[in-house]
Amino acid sequence: MDTSPGEAIGGELVSLSGDAAASEADIGLAPAANGVQEAATELVCQYEQRGDCVLVRSGYPDLSGRVWSMVVEGSGWVDVCIVQSADGGTSETKVMHMDAAEWGESLGELGLGG
């Protein structure tokens, strides 16, 4: 199954490796052999190549440069992406995806409309 960032499979988050996640523990997680800056650059390029979304915000939310994040918006969906340091100079990338229908369902469950 071939997927890319910003694409959900049955409402589930998608890992950058192209495999649908099997459980909450590994949803949207992709290990990388490079550091945070290189993995973040690669991730931004993947979204840029899609051509159907815009970068809303990006940057380092920590002071040490070990975590980088971005928010990407497409037509009816939003991805929150986090790249963080892992052991041995590698990094992990997490992509959390939600589309408009999921937002509506979530708000309905909270009794806030939807």
Phi, psi and omega in degrees: 000126181255123179226169177219167179306143179090357179251128178257150177245111180056036179079002180266157177287158185240135176277158180288346180285350178097000180256138175292138182289146184266334183212169178301328185295328184239018180296127174067025183251130177223116177287150179226148182276002182244174182283180184300312183298316180293317179294321179295318178299315179298318180296315178300319179297322178298316178292320180299321180293334178298316179075006182240021182209168179230149175281122180269316184200146174206158177155182180264112179280354179248167182272346185263352181076020180267348180226130177233144180220161173207155174242129181238136181238134174238187180288101178085010178212159177221138172243134170251121185244137179229130174243125181226156179296145174232185181294148172069028179076011178265181180219163174239140177243129177241133178238118178253120186246138173214135176255173186302321180296320178294322176299314180299316178299316181298316179294321178298319179296331178273357182074025183252019181104202177127000000 
